[in-house]
Amino acid sequence: MTFWLPLIVLFSSLVTGLVIFMLPEERSRLRTTLNMLGASVKVAGVFLMAWGLLAHDVVYEVRFTMGFGFDFLLKVDLLSLAFVSLSSNLWFLTTLYAVGYLEGSPNRSRFFGFFSLCVTASTGVALAGNLITFFIFYEFLTLVTYPLVVHRGTPKALEAGRTYLWHAVTAGAVLFLAVVWLQVLSGPFDFVPGGALHAVENLSGTDLKVIFALLIIGLGVKSALVPLHGWLPTAMIAPAPVTALLHAVAVVKAGAFGVMRVIFDVYGKDFAADLGLLSPLALVVVVTILFGSVRALMQRELKRRLAYSTVSQISYIVLGAVVLGPLATVGGLVHLVHQGIMKITLFFCAGILSEFLGIYRIDQMDGVGRKMPVTMALFSIAALGMIGVPPVAGFVSKWHLAQGGIQGGQEWVVAVLVVSSLLNAAYFLPILHACWFKPAAMDFEGTNTQRGTFSKWWEAPWTLMLPTLATALFSLAAGVFAGWEWSPLGVAEKIARGRDGGLP
Amino acid sequence: MIWILAVFSPLLLLPPMVFPPFRGIVFRYGLWLAPAPALALALGGSDVAPGLFPSLFLETSLHFGSFGRAFLLITTLLWMAAGMYASSYLATNPAKSRFSLFFLLTLCGNLGLTVAQDLASFYTFFALMSFAAYGLVIHEGTPRALRAGRVYLTMTLFGEVMLASAFFYGGLAGGGLTFQAMAPLLPAHDQGTLILALAFAGFGIKAGVIVFHLWLPLAHPAAPIPASAVLSGAMIKAGLLGWLQFFSVDSVADFWGILFACLGLSGALYGVVSGLHQRDPKTILAYSSVSQMGLMTMTLGFALMSGVSAREEIMTGLMVFALVHGLAKGALFLGIGISLATERRSLSGRVVLAGLIFPSLVLAGLPFTAGAAVKGVMKGGVAHLPEVWSGFFSVMLSFSAMGTTLLLSAFVWRVFAAMPHEREKGGAWGMMVAWAGLLGLLWGVFPMVQGWLPVAQIPFEGGLQRIWEGIWPIGLGVFLACLFFKSSFASREWKGLDGFFLETLEQALRSLERRWRASPLCDPSYGRVDLVAWTDRLLQNPILRTSPDKVEQRLMHWHTVGVLLVFLLLGFILLTWAG
């Protein structure tokens, strides 16, 4: 079972995806059943793995050789477990959302096929046990998300897809160069908590520095580090479930997760700090955090504003990796989860607004709270969490990041977080004020006919409302019960404890 | 469990509000019943075991600490009165469900922070209170309320981030996440001064310390009357409680004591001067709050100065001060609504006016009321101060009592002027009960205080001398007030320094925003590397388009190939030879 379980988790979505490609367009009920079945199997598998690993210390490992001395390796450690449980659970919810969102639209087989493959890729990214395996799934992810971004097929979507592909493929080439270079110099190695490279002899510092830069550039495109973030706001043209998945789980997260892997498990935080690699990256991260927030402030379109907010928030995760204090590691890890559940809620709500009320711009949102109180209440929870207002999850991340900065003697972290929180408030609070307190700007009654009306309690079909409700409640609960042993924070502390040490 | 019930009982009323039939019930009974468990706890909870909840937030611990019980008492009494008042005052308001929602959220935050003894939960409740109160401030939706809300929210945000930073640092000061463990370590800590400065400013915004008070005279009057009462009577005390949690009385540097005392005194005087030329009675009361909080800040400053022997006594007095001010300010605010619904020349009109004059006199320190006890404690504190300060502050104390009388006379006069001439139906039942309740408590607060509040009798001796000292500032204040109303100053409306400052600031910000909007940063494509355009330019380049063809044609010639082959061979031989 230790061999098969990771494979089952990986294949549950791969097989679903391949079967769905074969299905004719009109078999929507069978397709939904398959999708949900695959997602359930994956969630159950991840749960089993988590139970085995945490309660019984079982090592789940799949290894076979690919030639040239390279191994294909899937290995479950705590870090991969955190990411894979995030992606499997959110995939389940997003699939449900997508079923409702795309109901009646064309090309659904194609969409759901690639949707499943996309999650397969992000599962692979999570479970990869060495750099080569990671790279394979990382590139796979690029290729299978392209059809999702251009799904609508409009000229704008194609343009966005082209931008995305250029960025991602170029970055992939740079990443490939770095991975190969590193393997040539050091020979094959696996991810080791605390870093693999400092144990390898005869590596020159200069090589390692250049390779690090290349790795970060390669991963930085997906994790939207400034100035490589250009594709992300453009890609918001994709359907809402796709943007939700891109921003919360799949692409952006894979990039941030990769940066974490490189810093924690390839170089090792201490070793990277000794080489002087973290300070330049920290500068990039700070610029990204502030720049993303400022740009978000300038946007008029809701989804673009959310996209720029992602640019800023994803860098919090990277910030956790580059700041020295052990509490910052915890903060970064926990933000990996927190940002996911909060941002996916925001995009779910944005999707509901655009689909049922035709709202795309922020100035159309006046008084929408009266029309869709439940949706906007969930939106408010997530937005307040993004600002860092307790008790929503975002506050817990910021608390740990800031304290990590103080611990490591890098007090600028506090200043950056303060400025960023103020900017977050500046671009989220006006939305909240407008939707709750301003009189309605447009006649919502007329627009509701787009997709038929729903009962008073379900402002949208339950397939859309239920996932939104779930993720919003997760964001709230993750903050309120942060002290619980198995909350995201508790797990992040466990992960950090198994790593660089320093956390008692 | 009792702690959780007491703190979160307002939130329990929110789920039923999803169903419209329950909204009316929650509004009518929920608003004033919600603080009931907390009131029971404050009255009878002297030996309830501390509540520890490791899973909640970051290891929450809820108990009274040194001051929590007094603050919980003020908070529950005031919120209960305000809730009852609101349930009849706003009965016809179309947005009353929204009011209930924000009222209950704010209440939960305010109750929680009085008993939260660890950093994370305190901050959580504080933030809940501050943000939810925005809904109360702008409830009426008038341009004035919206502007007040904007100023309130902006300043609150700055306060929140300053506090957050203080908490980030404080949590690492050693000793863990409880105030009890953290506060004594701060004075000796490396970053202690920074932490204390951040906490001073952050809580100062809530407490309306001079310079940080700008939002207060706008926001407190903008809210509906019951909300103003809790804003000015209860929530404003959260800042004071925060200071008490951070500044451990025995060990902070002298500097802080002097800073608190001086800023407090300036606030007390500035509040009077600025409030005097306001027209709106609620604004006058808000300025009076600035002034009274200034006096509390000053008293705290006395306790923080080293060499003061009677700390315990001063702190007890401060608690009583907070209680008295809470009740009196609440009664004054609630009284406005009732007077505006009462005929001016009728008997009930006179009774209502008396009901406004009584709390005013208590605040001014009329002998034989709780206010005099408070003044007595402050006098006692001054007497313990070092020589240099003692004389100055004892003069200023009488001066401030005079100022309070002056300001509140202006308040009573403005209310009187605004009372209607024609027959009105008077205040509704709930309004009257709430108001009478607060007045009764204020009357009976003196024995109550001695029974319930921690330790030490209030020093209250001195006979005629003491009574005279209490009366002459009031008499002088009333005299000055008469002069003021005779003069032409009273009829002129001034914006005051605050208004002038805010308007200048707003203009500057508006022009900054205009410039900002025109900056390249607002351009949608700003700041990103346009990889697509770059590569396009590269691929469309004439050289790149033609040269591959040219190279290929050149390779068709045999001699080119021959020469290349020879060079290739030579190169390989060289490599073999070298390697």
XYZ file of N, CA and C in Angstrom, chain A residues 159 162-163 166-167 170 226-231 234 291 294-295 297-300 304 308 327 370 384 387-391 395-396 398-400 402-404 406-407 411 414 417-418 421-422 425-426 429 433 436-437 456-457 479-485 489, chain B residues 18-20 23 54-59 98 102 119-120 123-125 127-128 131 134-135 138-139 146 153-154 157-158 160-162 164-165 167-172 177 191 194 516-517 519-532 535-536 539:
372
model
N -5.443 35.676 -26.909
C -4.322 36.584 -26.647
C -3.725 36.303 -25.260
N -1.801 33.170 -25.261
C -0.492 33.314 -25.902
C 0.507 33.908 -24.909
N 0.067 34.964 -24.226
C 0.938 35.569 -23.221
C 1.349 34.546 -22.181
N 3.862 32.002 -23.622
C 5.197 32.582 -23.781
C 5.922 32.639 -22.440
N 5.237 33.169 -21.482
C 5.881 33.297 -20.171
C 6.260 31.923 -19.628
N 9.018 29.905 -21.777
C 10.346 30.495 -21.612
C 10.904 30.180 -20.232
N 7.393 40.018 -9.445
C 7.613 41.184 -10.303
C 9.064 41.146 -10.783
N 9.394 41.365 -12.033
C 8.539 41.785 -13.151
C 8.065 40.633 -14.042
N 7.994 39.439 -13.519
C 7.619 38.318 -14.372
C 6.138 37.980 -14.229
N 5.362 38.899 -13.651
C 3.985 38.575 -13.289
C 2.997 38.871 -14.397
N 3.490 39.407 -15.524
C 2.592 39.969 -16.536
C 1.466 39.061 -16.996
N 1.699 37.764 -17.003
C 0.677 36.864 -17.539
C -0.528 36.731 -16.639
N -3.552 39.075 -16.997
C -4.157 38.854 -18.312
C -4.976 37.575 -18.320
N 4.315 46.296 -4.901
C 3.904 46.642 -6.256
C 2.544 46.019 -6.585
N -0.169 47.971 -4.875
C -0.402 49.293 -5.483
C -1.139 49.139 -6.811
N -0.714 48.148 -7.582
C -1.378 47.946 -8.869
C -2.824 47.499 -8.682
N -4.748 48.422 -6.424
C -5.481 49.630 -6.080
C -5.935 50.389 -7.323
N -5.190 50.210 -8.407
C -5.467 50.983 -9.620
C -6.518 50.338 -10.511
N -6.868 49.092 -10.228
C -7.719 48.359 -11.168
C -9.180 48.707 -10.996
N -9.897 48.688 -12.109
C -11.332 48.956 -12.075
C -12.127 47.660 -12.185
N -9.440 41.602 -12.139
C -8.057 42.085 -12.283
C -7.506 42.529 -10.937
N -4.165 41.026 -9.148
C -3.005 41.745 -8.613
C -2.842 41.485 -7.130
N 9.746 31.214 12.786
C 8.311 31.502 12.752
C 7.871 31.978 11.375
N -27.353 43.873 -0.987
C -28.770 43.696 -0.706
C -29.373 42.655 -1.636
N -11.765 40.473 4.232
C -11.218 40.897 5.525
C -10.021 40.018 5.894
N -6.984 41.245 4.131
C -6.419 42.434 4.767
C -5.623 42.023 6.014
N -6.081 40.941 6.644
C -5.401 40.510 7.864
C -6.176 40.884 9.105
N -7.487 41.073 8.933
C -8.318 41.369 10.104
C -8.614 40.046 10.820
N -8.274 39.938 12.101
C -8.651 38.730 12.796
C -10.172 38.715 12.960
N -10.816 37.584 13.156
C -10.215 36.271 13.316
C -10.057 35.483 12.025
N -4.839 36.812 9.173
C -4.164 37.414 10.327
C -3.122 36.463 10.905
N -3.461 35.182 10.960
C -2.533 34.198 11.527
C -1.244 34.157 10.707
N -0.006 36.593 8.845
C 0.766 37.824 9.020
C 1.458 37.850 10.376
N 0.756 37.389 11.361
C 1.310 37.328 12.718
C 2.626 36.557 12.707
N 2.624 35.381 12.092
C 3.821 34.554 12.113
C 4.923 35.095 11.214
N 5.470 38.233 10.495
C 6.068 39.390 11.152
C 6.967 38.958 12.305
N 6.466 38.010 13.082
C 7.284 37.576 14.214
C 8.553 36.885 13.741
N 8.447 36.140 12.631
C 9.646 35.524 12.069
C 10.672 36.573 11.688
N 11.023 39.528 13.005
C 11.612 40.092 14.218
C 12.632 39.113 14.796
N 12.253 37.833 14.807
C 13.162 36.791 15.298
C 14.486 36.799 14.566
N 13.746 43.469 10.723
C 12.524 44.132 11.156
C 11.791 44.840 10.029
N 8.198 43.671 9.272
C 7.034 44.255 9.940
C 6.545 45.462 9.156
N 4.818 44.403 5.975
C 3.491 43.850 6.236
C 2.498 44.944 6.602
N 2.968 45.930 7.357
C 2.078 47.030 7.743
C 1.623 47.804 6.512
N -0.656 45.692 4.426
C -1.998 45.559 4.995
C -2.815 46.827 4.749
N -2.164 47.978 4.886
C -2.880 49.227 4.640
C -3.348 49.289 3.192
N -6.199 46.982 2.660
C -7.424 47.597 3.173
C -7.921 48.647 2.186
N -6.975 49.382 1.583
C -7.374 50.456 0.679
C -8.046 49.905 -0.574
N -11.583 47.486 1.302
C -12.647 48.101 2.108
C -13.621 48.947 1.278
N -17.577 48.571 1.446
C -18.470 49.699 1.743
C -19.504 49.841 0.637
N -22.268 47.019 0.605
C -23.198 46.936 1.731
C -23.955 48.232 1.986
N -23.303 49.365 1.800
C -23.909 50.603 2.296
C -24.402 51.535 1.199
N -35.036 32.112 -2.697
C -34.527 33.237 -1.937
C -33.200 32.891 -1.261
N -33.060 31.629 -0.889
C -31.879 31.261 -0.105
C -30.682 30.943 -0.962
N -8.776 30.581 11.070
C -8.298 31.634 11.954
C -8.805 31.463 13.372
N -10.098 31.135 13.504
C -10.691 31.063 14.845
C -10.082 29.915 15.642
N -9.898 28.769 14.974
C -9.355 27.618 15.695
C -7.885 27.393 15.356
N -7.160 28.488 15.182
C -5.762 28.374 14.784
C -4.951 27.585 15.805
N -5.358 27.637 17.061
C -4.578 26.965 18.088
C -4.769 25.463 18.119
N -5.732 24.958 17.342
C -5.988 23.519 17.328
C -4.808 22.787 16.711
N -4.576 21.569 17.206
C -3.407 20.811 16.767
C -3.415 20.565 15.254
N -2.412 25.995 10.851
C -1.276 26.495 11.620
C -0.582 25.369 12.371
N -31.020 35.333 10.239
C -31.127 34.953 8.834
C -32.597 34.848 8.443
N -33.434 34.448 9.390
C -34.849 34.281 9.089
C -35.613 35.554 9.457
N -36.281 36.159 8.493
C -36.929 37.457 8.725
C -37.840 37.510 9.956
N -35.992 38.564 13.030
C -35.230 39.816 13.070
C -35.864 40.812 14.030
N -7.116 26.477 24.511
C -5.916 26.391 23.680
C -6.209 26.345 22.186
N -7.391 25.854 21.790
C -7.656 25.749 20.352
C -8.182 27.040 19.761
N -8.669 27.934 20.601
C -9.311 29.139 20.095
C -8.257 30.219 19.849
N -8.282 30.789 18.639
C -7.258 31.755 18.221
C -5.872 31.170 18.536
N -5.003 31.926 19.176
C -3.703 31.362 19.528
C -3.667 31.203 21.040
N -4.246 30.141 21.520
C -4.288 29.861 22.953
C -4.915 31.003 23.739
N -29.943 45.829 10.031
C -28.523 46.086 9.824
C -27.919 46.679 11.094
N -24.663 45.062 13.318
C -23.404 45.711 13.697
C -23.343 45.966 15.208
N -2.584 38.174 23.986
C -2.436 39.157 22.920
C -3.359 38.888 21.743
N -3.372 37.620 21.274
C -4.086 37.349 20.025
C -5.582 37.563 20.186
N -6.437 41.266 20.521
C -6.379 41.973 19.239
C -7.587 41.621 18.382
N -7.973 40.342 18.427
C -9.125 39.916 17.634
C -10.382 40.659 18.053
N -10.636 40.698 19.362
C -11.839 41.376 19.834
C -11.761 42.874 19.555
N -10.195 44.345 17.122
C -10.429 44.591 15.700
C -11.900 44.388 15.359
N -12.508 43.362 15.937
C -13.928 43.120 15.686
C -14.739 44.344 16.088
N -13.901 47.475 13.657
C -14.425 47.413 12.289
C -15.947 47.370 12.279
N -17.850 50.641 12.508
C -18.008 51.434 11.282
C -19.461 51.403 10.820
N -20.064 50.216 10.928
C -21.464 50.079 10.543
C -22.380 50.939 11.390
N -21.770 54.928 10.353
C -22.373 55.441 9.110
C -23.818 54.988 8.960
N -24.411 54.502 10.033
C -25.755 53.937 9.913
C -26.736 54.877 9.228
N -21.118 59.666 6.421
C -20.180 58.974 5.549
C -18.775 59.543 5.692
N -12.607 55.214 9.810
C -12.026 53.959 9.328
C -10.540 54.132 9.028
N -10.199 55.279 8.440
C -8.788 55.497 8.112
C -7.945 55.523 9.379
N -7.712 52.153 10.975
C -6.774 51.262 10.287
C -5.347 51.535 10.726
N -5.006 52.822 10.768
C -3.646 53.145 11.204
C -3.426 52.667 12.634
N -4.923 50.165 14.032
C -4.851 48.706 14.035
C -3.465 48.215 13.639
N -2.900 48.810 12.586
C -1.591 48.295 12.169
C -0.512 48.641 13.193
N -0.660 49.794 13.851
C 0.323 50.102 14.899
C 0.206 49.095 16.033
N -1.038 46.095 15.782
C -0.575 44.786 15.314
C 0.934 44.693 15.464
N 1.638 45.762 15.062
C 3.098 45.724 15.199
C 3.501 45.590 16.659
N 1.854 44.169 18.936
C 1.566 42.799 19.367
C 2.579 41.818 18.788
N 2.981 42.052 17.530
C 4.003 41.174 16.937
C 5.263 41.192 17.803
N 5.706 42.398 18.115
C 6.912 42.514 18.940
C 6.670 41.968 20.340
N 5.516 42.334 20.894
C 5.219 41.952 22.269
C 5.184 40.444 22.456
N 4.652 39.748 21.444
C 4.567 38.300 21.546
C 5.926 37.644 21.631
N 6.941 38.354 21.129
C 8.290 37.781 21.129
C 9.138 38.319 22.274
N 2.392 34.624 25.346
C 1.402 35.464 24.699
C 0.394 36.086 25.662
N 13.552 46.195 22.609
C 12.614 46.950 21.781
C 11.453 47.470 22.613
N 10.013 50.875 21.715
C 9.276 50.827 20.451
C 7.886 50.227 20.673
N -1.977 61.158 -8.746
C -1.731 59.706 -8.717
C -2.435 59.028 -9.888
N -3.687 59.430 -10.103
C -4.464 58.822 -11.182
C -3.836 59.102 -12.539
N -0.678 59.335 -13.069
C 0.684 58.806 -13.140
C 0.729 57.539 -14.000
N 1.915 57.200 -14.521
C 2.015 56.009 -15.382
C 1.634 54.722 -14.656
N 1.685 54.746 -13.330
C 1.370 53.543 -12.565
C -0.074 53.101 -12.802
N -0.919 54.031 -13.227
C -2.312 53.674 -13.454
C -2.525 53.074 -14.835
N -1.500 53.105 -15.653
C -1.592 52.521 -16.974
C -1.662 50.998 -16.843
N -2.634 50.356 -17.511
C -2.823 48.920 -17.287
C -1.581 48.075 -17.560
N -0.719 48.512 -18.462
C 0.394 47.633 -18.822
C 1.665 47.979 -18.066
N 1.505 48.866 -17.062
C 2.712 49.365 -16.411
C 3.447 48.278 -15.628
N 4.759 48.288 -15.737
C 5.565 47.546 -14.789
C 5.787 46.083 -15.093
N 5.293 45.604 -16.245
C 5.587 44.193 -16.499
C 6.447 44.062 -17.740
N 7.212 43.009 -17.780
C 8.037 42.746 -18.942
C 7.122 42.129 -19.981
N 6.954 42.807 -21.118
C 6.068 42.244 -22.133
C 6.848 41.270 -23.004
N 6.897 40.052 -22.511
C 7.688 39.017 -23.162
C 7.217 38.790 -24.586
N 5.897 38.845 -24.777
C 5.336 38.554 -26.092
C 5.804 39.590 -27.104
N 9.553 39.088 -27.924
C 9.847 37.961 -28.802
C 9.314 38.222 -30.199
N 8.144 38.865 -30.244
C 7.604 39.211 -31.563
C 8.598 40.070 -32.333
N 11.447 38.030 -33.583
C 11.154 37.101 -34.669
C 10.835 37.832 -35.967
